[in-house]
PDB file of N, CA, C and O in Angstrom:
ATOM      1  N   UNK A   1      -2.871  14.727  -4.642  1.00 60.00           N
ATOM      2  CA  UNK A   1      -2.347  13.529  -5.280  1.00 60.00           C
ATOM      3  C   UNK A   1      -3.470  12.566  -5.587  1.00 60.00           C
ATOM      4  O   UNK A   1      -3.274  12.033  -6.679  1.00 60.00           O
ATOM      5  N   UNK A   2      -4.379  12.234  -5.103  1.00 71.00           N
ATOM      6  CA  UNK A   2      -5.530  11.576  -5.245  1.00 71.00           C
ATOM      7  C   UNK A   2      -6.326  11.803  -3.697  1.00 71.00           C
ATOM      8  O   UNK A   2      -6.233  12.621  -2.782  1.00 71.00           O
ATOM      9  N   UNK A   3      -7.269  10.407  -4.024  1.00 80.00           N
ATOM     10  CA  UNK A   3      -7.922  10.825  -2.891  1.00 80.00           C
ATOM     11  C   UNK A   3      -7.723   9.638  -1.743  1.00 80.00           C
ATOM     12  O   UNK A   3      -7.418   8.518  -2.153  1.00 80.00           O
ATOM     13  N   UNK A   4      -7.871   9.833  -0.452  1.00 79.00           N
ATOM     14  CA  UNK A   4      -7.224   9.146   0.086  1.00 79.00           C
ATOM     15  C   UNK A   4      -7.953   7.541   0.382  1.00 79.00           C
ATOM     16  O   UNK A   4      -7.140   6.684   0.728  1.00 79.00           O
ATOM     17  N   UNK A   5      -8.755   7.298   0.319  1.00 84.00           N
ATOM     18  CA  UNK A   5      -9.603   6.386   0.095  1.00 84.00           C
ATOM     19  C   UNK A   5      -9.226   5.035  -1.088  1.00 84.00           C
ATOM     20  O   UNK A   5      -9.137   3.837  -0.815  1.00 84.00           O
ATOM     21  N   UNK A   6      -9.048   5.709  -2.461  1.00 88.00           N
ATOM     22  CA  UNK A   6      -8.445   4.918  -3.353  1.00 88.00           C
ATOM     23  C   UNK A   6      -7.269   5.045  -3.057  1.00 88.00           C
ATOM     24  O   UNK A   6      -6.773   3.992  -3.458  1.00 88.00           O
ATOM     25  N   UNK A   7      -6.476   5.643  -2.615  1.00 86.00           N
ATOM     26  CA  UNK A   7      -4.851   5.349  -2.279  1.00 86.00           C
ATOM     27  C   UNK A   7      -4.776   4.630  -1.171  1.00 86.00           C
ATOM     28  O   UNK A   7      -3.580   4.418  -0.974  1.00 86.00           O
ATOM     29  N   UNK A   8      -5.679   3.947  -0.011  1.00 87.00           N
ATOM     30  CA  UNK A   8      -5.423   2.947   0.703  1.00 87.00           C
ATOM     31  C   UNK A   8      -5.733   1.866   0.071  1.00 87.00           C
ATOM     32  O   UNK A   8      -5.035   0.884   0.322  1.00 87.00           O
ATOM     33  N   UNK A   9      -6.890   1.709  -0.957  1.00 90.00           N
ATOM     34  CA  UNK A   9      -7.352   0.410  -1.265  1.00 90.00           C
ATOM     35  C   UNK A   9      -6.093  -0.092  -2.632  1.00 90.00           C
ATOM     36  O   UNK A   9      -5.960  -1.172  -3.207  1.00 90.00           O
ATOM     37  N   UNK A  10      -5.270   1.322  -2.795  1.00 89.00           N
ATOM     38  CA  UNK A  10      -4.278   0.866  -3.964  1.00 89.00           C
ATOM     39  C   UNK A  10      -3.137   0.171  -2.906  1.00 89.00           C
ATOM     40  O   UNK A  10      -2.621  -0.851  -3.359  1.00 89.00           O
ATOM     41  N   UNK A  11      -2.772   0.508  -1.834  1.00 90.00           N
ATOM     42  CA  UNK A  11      -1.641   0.407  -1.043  1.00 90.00           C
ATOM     43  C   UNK A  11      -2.122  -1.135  -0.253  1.00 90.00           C
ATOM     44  O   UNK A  11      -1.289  -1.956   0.129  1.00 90.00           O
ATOM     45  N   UNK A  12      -3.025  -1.244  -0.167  1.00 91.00           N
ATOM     46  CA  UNK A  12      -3.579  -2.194   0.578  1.00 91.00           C
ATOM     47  C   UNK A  12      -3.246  -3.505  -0.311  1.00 91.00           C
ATOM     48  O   UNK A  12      -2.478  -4.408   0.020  1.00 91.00           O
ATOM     49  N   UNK A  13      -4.028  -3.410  -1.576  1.00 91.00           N
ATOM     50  CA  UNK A  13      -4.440  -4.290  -2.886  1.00 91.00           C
ATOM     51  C   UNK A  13      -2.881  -4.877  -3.230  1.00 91.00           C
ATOM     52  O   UNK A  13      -2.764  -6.089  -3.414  1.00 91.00           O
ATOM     53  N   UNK A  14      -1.869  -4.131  -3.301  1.00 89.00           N
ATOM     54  CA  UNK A  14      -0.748  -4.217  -3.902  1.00 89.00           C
ATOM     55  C   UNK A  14       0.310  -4.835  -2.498  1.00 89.00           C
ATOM     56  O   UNK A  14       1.365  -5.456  -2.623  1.00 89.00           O
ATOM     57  N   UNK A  15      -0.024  -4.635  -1.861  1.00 89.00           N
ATOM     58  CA  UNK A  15       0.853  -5.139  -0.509  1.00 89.00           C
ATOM     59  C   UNK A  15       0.825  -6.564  -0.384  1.00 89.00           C
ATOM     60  O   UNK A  15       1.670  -7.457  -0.433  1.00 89.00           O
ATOM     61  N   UNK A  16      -0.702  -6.481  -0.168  1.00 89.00           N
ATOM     62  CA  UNK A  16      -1.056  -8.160  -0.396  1.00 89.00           C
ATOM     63  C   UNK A  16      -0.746  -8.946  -1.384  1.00 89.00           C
ATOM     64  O   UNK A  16      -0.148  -9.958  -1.019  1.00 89.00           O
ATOM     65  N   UNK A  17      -0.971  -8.834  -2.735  1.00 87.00           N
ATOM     66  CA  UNK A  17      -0.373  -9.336  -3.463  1.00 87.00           C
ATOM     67  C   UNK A  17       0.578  -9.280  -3.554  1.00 87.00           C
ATOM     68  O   UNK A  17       0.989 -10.284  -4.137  1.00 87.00           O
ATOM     69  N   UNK A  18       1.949  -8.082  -3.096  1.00 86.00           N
ATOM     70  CA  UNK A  18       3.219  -8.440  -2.961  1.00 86.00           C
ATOM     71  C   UNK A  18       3.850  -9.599  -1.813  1.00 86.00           C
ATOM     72  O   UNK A  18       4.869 -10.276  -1.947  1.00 86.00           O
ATOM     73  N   UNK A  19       3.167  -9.586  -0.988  1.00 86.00           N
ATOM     74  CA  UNK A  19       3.422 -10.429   0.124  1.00 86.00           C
ATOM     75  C   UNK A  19       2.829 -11.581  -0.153  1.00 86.00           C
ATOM     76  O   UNK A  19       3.384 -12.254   0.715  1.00 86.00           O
ATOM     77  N   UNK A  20       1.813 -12.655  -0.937  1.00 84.00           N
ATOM     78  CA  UNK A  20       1.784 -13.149  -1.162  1.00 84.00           C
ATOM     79  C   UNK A  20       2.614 -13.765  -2.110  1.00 84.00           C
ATOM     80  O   UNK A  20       2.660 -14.995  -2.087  1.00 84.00           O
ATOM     81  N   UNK A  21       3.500 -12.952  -3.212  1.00 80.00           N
ATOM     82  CA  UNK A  21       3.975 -13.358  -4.460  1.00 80.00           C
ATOM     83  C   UNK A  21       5.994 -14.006  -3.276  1.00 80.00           C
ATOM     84  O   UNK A  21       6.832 -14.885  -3.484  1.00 80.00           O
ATOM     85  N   UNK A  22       5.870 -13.188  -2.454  1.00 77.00           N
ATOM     86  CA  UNK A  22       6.712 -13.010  -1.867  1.00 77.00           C
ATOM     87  C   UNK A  22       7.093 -14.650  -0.724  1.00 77.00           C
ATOM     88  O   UNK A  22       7.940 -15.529  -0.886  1.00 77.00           O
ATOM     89  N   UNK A  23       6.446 -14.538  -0.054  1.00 76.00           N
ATOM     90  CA  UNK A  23       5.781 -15.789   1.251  1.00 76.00           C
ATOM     91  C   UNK A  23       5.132 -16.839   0.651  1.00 76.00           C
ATOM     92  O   UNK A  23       4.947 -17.824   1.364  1.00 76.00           O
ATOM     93  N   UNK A  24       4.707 -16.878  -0.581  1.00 76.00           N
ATOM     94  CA  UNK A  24       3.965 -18.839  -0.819  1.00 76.00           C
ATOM     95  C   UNK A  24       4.925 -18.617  -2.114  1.00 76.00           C
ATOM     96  O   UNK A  24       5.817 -17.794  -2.319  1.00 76.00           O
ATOM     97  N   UNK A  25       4.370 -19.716  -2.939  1.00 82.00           N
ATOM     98  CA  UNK A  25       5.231 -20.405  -4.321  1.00 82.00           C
ATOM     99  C   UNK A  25       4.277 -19.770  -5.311  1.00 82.00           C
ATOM    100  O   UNK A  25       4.654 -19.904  -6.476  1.00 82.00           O
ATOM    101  N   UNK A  26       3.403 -19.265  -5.187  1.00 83.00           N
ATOM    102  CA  UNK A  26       2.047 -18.716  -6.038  1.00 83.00           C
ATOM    103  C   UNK A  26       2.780 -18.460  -7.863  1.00 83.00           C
ATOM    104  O   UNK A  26       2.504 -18.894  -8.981  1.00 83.00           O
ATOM    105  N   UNK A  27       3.928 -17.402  -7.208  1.00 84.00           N
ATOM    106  CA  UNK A  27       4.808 -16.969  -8.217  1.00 84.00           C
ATOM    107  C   UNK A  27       5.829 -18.070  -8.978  1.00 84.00           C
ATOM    108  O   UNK A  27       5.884 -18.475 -10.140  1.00 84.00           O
ATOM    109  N   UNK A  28       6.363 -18.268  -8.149  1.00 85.00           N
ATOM    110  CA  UNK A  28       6.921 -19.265  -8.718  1.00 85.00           C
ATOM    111  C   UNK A  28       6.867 -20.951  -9.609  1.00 85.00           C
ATOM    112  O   UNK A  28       7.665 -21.707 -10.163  1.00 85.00           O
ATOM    113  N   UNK A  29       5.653 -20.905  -9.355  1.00 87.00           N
ATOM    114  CA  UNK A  29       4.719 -22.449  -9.700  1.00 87.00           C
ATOM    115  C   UNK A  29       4.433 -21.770 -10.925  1.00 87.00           C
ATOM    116  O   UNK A  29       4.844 -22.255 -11.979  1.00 87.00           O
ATOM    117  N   UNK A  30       3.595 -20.408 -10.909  1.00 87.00           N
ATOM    118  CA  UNK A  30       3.411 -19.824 -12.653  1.00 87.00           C
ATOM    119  C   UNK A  30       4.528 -19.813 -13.332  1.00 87.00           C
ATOM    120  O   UNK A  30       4.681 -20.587 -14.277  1.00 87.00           O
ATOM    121  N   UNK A  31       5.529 -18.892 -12.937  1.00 86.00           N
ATOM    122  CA  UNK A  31       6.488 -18.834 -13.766  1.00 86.00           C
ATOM    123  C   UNK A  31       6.891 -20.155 -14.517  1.00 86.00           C
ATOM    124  O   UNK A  31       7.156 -20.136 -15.719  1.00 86.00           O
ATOM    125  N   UNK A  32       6.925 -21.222 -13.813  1.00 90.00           N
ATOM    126  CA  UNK A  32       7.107 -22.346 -13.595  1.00 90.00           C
ATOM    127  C   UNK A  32       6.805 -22.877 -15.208  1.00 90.00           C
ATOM    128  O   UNK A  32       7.553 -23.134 -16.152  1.00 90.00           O
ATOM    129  N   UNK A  33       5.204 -22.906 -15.006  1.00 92.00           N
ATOM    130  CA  UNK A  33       4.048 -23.532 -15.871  1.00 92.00           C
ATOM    131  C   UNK A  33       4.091 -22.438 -17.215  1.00 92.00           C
ATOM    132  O   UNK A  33       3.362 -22.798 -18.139  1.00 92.00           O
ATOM    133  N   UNK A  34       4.685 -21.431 -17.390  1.00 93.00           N
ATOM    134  CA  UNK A  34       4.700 -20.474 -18.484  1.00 93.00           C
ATOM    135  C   UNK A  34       6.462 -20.598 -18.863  1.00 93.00           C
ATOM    136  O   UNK A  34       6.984 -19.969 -19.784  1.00 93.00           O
ATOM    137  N   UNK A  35       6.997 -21.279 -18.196  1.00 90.00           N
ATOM    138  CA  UNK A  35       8.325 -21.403 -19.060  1.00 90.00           C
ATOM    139  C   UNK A  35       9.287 -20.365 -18.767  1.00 90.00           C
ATOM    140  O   UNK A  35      10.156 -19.933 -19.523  1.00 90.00           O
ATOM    141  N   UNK A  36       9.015 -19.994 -17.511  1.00 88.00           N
ATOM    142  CA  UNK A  36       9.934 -18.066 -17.213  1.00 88.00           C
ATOM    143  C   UNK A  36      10.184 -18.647 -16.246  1.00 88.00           C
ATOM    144  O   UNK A  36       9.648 -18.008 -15.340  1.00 88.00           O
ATOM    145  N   UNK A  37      10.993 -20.023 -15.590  1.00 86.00           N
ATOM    146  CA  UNK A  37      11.054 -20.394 -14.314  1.00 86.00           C
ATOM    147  C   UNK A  37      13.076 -19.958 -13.756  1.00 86.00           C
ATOM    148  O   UNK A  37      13.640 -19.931 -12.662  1.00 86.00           O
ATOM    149  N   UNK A  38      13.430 -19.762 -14.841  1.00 89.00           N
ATOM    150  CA  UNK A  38      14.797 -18.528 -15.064  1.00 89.00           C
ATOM    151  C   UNK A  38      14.676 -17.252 -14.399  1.00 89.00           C
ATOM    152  O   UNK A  38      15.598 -16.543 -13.997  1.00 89.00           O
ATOM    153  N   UNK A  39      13.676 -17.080 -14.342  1.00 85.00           N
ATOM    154  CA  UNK A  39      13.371 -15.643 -13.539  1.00 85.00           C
ATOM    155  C   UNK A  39      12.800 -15.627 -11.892  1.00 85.00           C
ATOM    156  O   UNK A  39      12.560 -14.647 -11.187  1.00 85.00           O
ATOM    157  N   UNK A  40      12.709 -16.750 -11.645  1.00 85.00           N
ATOM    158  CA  UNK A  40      12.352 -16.508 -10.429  1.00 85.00           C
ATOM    159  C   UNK A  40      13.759 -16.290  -9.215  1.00 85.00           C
ATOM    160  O   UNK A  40      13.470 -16.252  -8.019  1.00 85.00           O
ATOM    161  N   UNK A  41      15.289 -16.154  -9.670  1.00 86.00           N
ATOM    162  CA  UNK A  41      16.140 -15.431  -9.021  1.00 86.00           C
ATOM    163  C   UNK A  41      16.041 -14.271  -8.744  1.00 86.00           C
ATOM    164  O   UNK A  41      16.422 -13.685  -7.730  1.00 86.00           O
ATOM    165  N   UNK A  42      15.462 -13.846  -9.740  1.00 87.00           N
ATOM    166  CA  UNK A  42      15.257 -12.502 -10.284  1.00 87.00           C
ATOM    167  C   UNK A  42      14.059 -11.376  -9.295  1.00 87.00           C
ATOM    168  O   UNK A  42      14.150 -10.151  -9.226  1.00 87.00           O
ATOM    169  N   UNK A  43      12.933 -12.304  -8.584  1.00 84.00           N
ATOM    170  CA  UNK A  43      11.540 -12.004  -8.058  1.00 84.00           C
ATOM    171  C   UNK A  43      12.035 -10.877  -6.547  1.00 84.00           C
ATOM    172  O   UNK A  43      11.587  -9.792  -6.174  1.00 84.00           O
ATOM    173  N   UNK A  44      13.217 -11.839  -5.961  1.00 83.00           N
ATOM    174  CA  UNK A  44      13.035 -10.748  -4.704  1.00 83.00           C
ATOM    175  C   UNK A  44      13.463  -8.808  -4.852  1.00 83.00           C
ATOM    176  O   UNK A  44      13.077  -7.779  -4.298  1.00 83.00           O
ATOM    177  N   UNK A  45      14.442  -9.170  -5.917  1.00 88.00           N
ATOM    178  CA  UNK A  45      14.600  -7.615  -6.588  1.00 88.00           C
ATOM    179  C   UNK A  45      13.347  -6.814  -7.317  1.00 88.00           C
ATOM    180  O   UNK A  45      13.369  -5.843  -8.073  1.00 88.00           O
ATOM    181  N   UNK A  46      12.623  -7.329  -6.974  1.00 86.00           N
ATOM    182  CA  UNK A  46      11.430  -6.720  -8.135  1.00 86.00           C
ATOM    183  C   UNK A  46      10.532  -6.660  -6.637  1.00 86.00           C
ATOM    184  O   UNK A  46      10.482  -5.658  -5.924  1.00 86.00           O
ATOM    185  N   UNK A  47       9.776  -8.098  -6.316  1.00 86.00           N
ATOM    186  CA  UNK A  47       9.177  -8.148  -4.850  1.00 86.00           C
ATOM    187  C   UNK A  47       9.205  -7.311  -3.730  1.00 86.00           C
ATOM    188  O   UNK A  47       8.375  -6.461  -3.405  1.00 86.00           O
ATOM    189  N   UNK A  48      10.273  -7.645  -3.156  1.00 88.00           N
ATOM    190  CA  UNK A  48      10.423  -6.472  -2.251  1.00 88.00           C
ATOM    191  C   UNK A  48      10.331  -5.168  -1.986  1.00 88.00           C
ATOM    192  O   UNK A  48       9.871  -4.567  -1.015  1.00 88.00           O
ATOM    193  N   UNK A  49      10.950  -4.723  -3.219  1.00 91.00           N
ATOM    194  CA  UNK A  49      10.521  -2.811  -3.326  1.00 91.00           C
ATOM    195  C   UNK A  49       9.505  -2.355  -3.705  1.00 91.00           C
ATOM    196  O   UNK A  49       9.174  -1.171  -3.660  1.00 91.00           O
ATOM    197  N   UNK A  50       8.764  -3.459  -4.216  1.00 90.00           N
ATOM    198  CA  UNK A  50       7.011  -3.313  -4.444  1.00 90.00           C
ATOM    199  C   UNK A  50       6.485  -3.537  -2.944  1.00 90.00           C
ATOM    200  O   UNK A  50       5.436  -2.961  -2.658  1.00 90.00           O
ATOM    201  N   UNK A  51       7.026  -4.212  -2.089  1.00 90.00           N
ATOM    202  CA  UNK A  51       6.287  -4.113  -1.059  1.00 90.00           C
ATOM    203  C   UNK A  51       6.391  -2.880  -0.053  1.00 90.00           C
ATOM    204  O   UNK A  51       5.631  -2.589   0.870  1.00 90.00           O
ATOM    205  N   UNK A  52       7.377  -2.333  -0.428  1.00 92.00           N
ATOM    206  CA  UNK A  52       8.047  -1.044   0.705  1.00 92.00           C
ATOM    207  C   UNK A  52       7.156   0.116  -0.225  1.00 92.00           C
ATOM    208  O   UNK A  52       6.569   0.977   0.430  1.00 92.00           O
ATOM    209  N   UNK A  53       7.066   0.151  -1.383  1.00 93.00           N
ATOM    210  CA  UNK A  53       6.602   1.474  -2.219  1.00 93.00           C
ATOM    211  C   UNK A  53       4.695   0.897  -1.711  1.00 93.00           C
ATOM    212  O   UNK A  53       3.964   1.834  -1.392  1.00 93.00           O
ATOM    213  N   UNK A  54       4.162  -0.310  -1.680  1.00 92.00           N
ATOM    214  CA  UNK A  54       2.884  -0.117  -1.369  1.00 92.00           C
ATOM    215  C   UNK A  54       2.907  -0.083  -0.387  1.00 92.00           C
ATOM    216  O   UNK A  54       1.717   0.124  -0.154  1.00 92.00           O
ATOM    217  N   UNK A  55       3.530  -0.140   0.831  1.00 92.00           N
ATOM    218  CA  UNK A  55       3.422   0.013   2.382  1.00 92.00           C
ATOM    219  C   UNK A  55       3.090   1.099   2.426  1.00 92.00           C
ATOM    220  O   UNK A  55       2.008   1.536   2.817  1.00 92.00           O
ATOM    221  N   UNK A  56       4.590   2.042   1.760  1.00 92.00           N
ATOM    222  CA  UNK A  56       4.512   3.182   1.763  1.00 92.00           C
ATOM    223  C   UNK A  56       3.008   4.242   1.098  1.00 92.00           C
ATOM    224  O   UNK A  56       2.583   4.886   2.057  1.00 92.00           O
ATOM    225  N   UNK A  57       2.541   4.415   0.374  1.00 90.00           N
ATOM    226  CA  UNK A  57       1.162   4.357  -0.032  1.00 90.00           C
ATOM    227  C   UNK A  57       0.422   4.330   0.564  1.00 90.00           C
ATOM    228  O   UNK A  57      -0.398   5.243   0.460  1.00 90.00           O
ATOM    229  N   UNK A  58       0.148   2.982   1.871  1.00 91.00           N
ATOM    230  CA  UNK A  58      -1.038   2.918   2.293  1.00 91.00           C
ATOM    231  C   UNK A  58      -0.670   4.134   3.801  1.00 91.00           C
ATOM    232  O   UNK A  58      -1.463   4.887   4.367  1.00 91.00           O
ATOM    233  N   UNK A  59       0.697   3.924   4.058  1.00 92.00           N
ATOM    234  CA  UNK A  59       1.276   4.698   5.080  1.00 92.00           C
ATOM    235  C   UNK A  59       0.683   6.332   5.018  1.00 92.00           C
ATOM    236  O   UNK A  59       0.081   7.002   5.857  1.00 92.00           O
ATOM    237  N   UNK A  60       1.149   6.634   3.624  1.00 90.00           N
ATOM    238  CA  UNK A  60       1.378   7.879   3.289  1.00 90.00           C
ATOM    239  C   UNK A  60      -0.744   8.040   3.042  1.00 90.00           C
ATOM    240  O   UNK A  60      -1.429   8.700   3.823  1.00 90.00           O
ATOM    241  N   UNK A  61      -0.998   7.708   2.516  1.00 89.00           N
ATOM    242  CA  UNK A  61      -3.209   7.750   2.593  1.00 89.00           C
ATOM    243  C   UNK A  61      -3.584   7.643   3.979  1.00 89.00           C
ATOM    244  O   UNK A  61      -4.740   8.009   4.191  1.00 89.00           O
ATOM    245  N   UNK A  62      -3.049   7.313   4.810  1.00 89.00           N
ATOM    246  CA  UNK A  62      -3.661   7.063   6.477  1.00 89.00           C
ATOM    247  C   UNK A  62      -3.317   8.526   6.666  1.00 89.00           C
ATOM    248  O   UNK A  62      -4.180   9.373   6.898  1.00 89.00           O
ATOM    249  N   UNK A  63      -2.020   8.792   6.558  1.00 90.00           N
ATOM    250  CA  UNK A  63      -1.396  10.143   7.287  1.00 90.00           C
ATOM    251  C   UNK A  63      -2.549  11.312   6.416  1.00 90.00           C
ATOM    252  O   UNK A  63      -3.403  11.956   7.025  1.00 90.00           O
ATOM    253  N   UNK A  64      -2.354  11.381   5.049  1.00 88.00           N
ATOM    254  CA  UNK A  64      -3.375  12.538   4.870  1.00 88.00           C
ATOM    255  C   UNK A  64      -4.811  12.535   4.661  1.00 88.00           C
ATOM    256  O   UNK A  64      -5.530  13.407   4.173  1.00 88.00           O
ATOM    257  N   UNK A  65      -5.183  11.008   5.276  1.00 88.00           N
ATOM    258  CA  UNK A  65      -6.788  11.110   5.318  1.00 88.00           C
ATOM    259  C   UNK A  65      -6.671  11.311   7.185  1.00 88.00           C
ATOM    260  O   UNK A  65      -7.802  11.159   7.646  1.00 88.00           O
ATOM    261  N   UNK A  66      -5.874  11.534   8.040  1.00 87.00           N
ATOM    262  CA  UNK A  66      -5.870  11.788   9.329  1.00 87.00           C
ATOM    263  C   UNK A  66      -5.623  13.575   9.160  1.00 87.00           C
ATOM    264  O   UNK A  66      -6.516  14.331   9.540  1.00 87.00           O
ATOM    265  N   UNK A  67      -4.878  13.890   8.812  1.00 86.00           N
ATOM    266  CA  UNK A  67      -4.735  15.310   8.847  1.00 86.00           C
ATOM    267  C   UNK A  67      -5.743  15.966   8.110  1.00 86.00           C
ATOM    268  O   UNK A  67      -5.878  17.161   8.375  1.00 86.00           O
ATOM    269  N   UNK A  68      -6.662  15.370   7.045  1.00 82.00           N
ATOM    270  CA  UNK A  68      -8.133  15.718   6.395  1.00 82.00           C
ATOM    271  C   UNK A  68      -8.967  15.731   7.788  1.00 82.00           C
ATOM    272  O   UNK A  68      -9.479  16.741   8.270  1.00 82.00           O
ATOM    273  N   UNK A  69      -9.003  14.655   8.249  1.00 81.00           N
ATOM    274  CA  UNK A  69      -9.956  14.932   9.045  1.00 81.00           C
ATOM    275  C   UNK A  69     -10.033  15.880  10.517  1.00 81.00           C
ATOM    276  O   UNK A  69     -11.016  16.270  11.147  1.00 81.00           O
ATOM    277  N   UNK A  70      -8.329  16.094  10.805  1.00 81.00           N
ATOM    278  CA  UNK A  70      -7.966  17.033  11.756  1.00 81.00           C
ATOM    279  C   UNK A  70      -8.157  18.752  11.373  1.00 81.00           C
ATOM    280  O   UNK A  70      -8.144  19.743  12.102  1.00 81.00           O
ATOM    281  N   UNK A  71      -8.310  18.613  10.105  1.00 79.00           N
ATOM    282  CA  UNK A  71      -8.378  20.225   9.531  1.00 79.00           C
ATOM    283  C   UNK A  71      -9.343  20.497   9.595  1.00 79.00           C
ATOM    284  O   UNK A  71      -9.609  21.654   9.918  1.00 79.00           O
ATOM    285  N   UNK A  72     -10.700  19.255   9.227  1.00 75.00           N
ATOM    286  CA  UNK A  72     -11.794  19.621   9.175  1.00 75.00           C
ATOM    287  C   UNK A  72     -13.004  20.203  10.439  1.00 75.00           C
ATOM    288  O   UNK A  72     -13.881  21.043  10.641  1.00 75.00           O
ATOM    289  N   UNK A  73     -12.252  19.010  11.073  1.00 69.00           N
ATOM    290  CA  UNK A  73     -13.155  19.533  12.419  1.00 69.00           C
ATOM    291  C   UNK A  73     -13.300  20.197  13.192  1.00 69.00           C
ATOM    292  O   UNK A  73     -12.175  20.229  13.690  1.00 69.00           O
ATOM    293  N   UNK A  74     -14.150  21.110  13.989  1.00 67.00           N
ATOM    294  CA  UNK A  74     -14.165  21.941  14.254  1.00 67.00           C
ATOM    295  C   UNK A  74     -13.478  21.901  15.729  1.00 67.00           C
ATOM    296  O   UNK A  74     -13.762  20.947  16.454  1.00 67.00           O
ATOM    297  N   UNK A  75     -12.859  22.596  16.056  1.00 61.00           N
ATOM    298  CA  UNK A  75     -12.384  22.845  17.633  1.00 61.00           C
ATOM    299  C   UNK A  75     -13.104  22.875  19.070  1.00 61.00           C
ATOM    300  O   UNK A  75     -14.150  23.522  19.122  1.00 61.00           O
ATOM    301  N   UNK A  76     -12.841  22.506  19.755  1.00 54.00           N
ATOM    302  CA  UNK A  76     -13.738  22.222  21.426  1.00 54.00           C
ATOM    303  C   UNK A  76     -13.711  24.116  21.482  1.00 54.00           C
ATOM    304  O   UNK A  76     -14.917  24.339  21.592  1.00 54.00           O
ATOM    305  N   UNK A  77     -13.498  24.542  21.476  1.00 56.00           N
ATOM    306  CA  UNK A  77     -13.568  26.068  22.005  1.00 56.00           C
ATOM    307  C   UNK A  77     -14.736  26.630  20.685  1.00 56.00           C
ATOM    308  O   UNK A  77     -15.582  27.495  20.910  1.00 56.00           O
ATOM    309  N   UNK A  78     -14.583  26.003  19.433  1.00 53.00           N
ATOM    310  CA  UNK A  78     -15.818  26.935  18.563  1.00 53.00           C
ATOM    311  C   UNK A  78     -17.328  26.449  19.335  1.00 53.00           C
ATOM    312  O   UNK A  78     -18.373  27.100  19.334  1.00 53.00           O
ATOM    313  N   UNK A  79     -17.090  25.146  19.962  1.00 52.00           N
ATOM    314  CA  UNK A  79     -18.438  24.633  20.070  1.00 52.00           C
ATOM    315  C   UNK A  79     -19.218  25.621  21.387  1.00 52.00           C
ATOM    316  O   UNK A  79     -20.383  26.002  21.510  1.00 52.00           O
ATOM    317  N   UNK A  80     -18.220  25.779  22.099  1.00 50.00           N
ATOM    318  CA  UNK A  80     -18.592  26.709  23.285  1.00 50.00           C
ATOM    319  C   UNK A  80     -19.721  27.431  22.992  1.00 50.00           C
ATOM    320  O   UNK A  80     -20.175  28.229  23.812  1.00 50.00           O
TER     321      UNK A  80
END
């Protein structure tokens, strides 16, 4: 699927900014100042499942950069 490295810094990158857009007014003060301030009912339906799909991401890059590195290494009995 990629590599796991850029799929944490994508899961990471996107979390934060969801949780920020989410927890301060950041979002809402723009919308605000651009005239789309109608839509900010609209933010936690959009917000939220962006934050569960980048959780998920950074979740899912930990798990197969851990099992990369469990495949790779060599076993206490080869070293014998």
């Amino acid at each position: 699927m990629g590599n796991p490295k850029t799929l944490i810094q994508v899961g990471v990158v996107g979390s934060v900014l969801a949780v920020l857009c989410c927890a301060t007014p950041i979002l809402v003060l723009l919308l605000g100042a651009i005239g789309l301030s109608a839509l900010t009912g609209y933010l936690d339906y959009v917000l939220l499942p962006a934050l569960v799909v980048f959780l998920g991401i950074t979740v899912y890059a930990l798990w197969k950069r851990q099992r990369e590195r469990a495949c790779c290494m060599p076993s206490h009995k080869e070293q014998r």
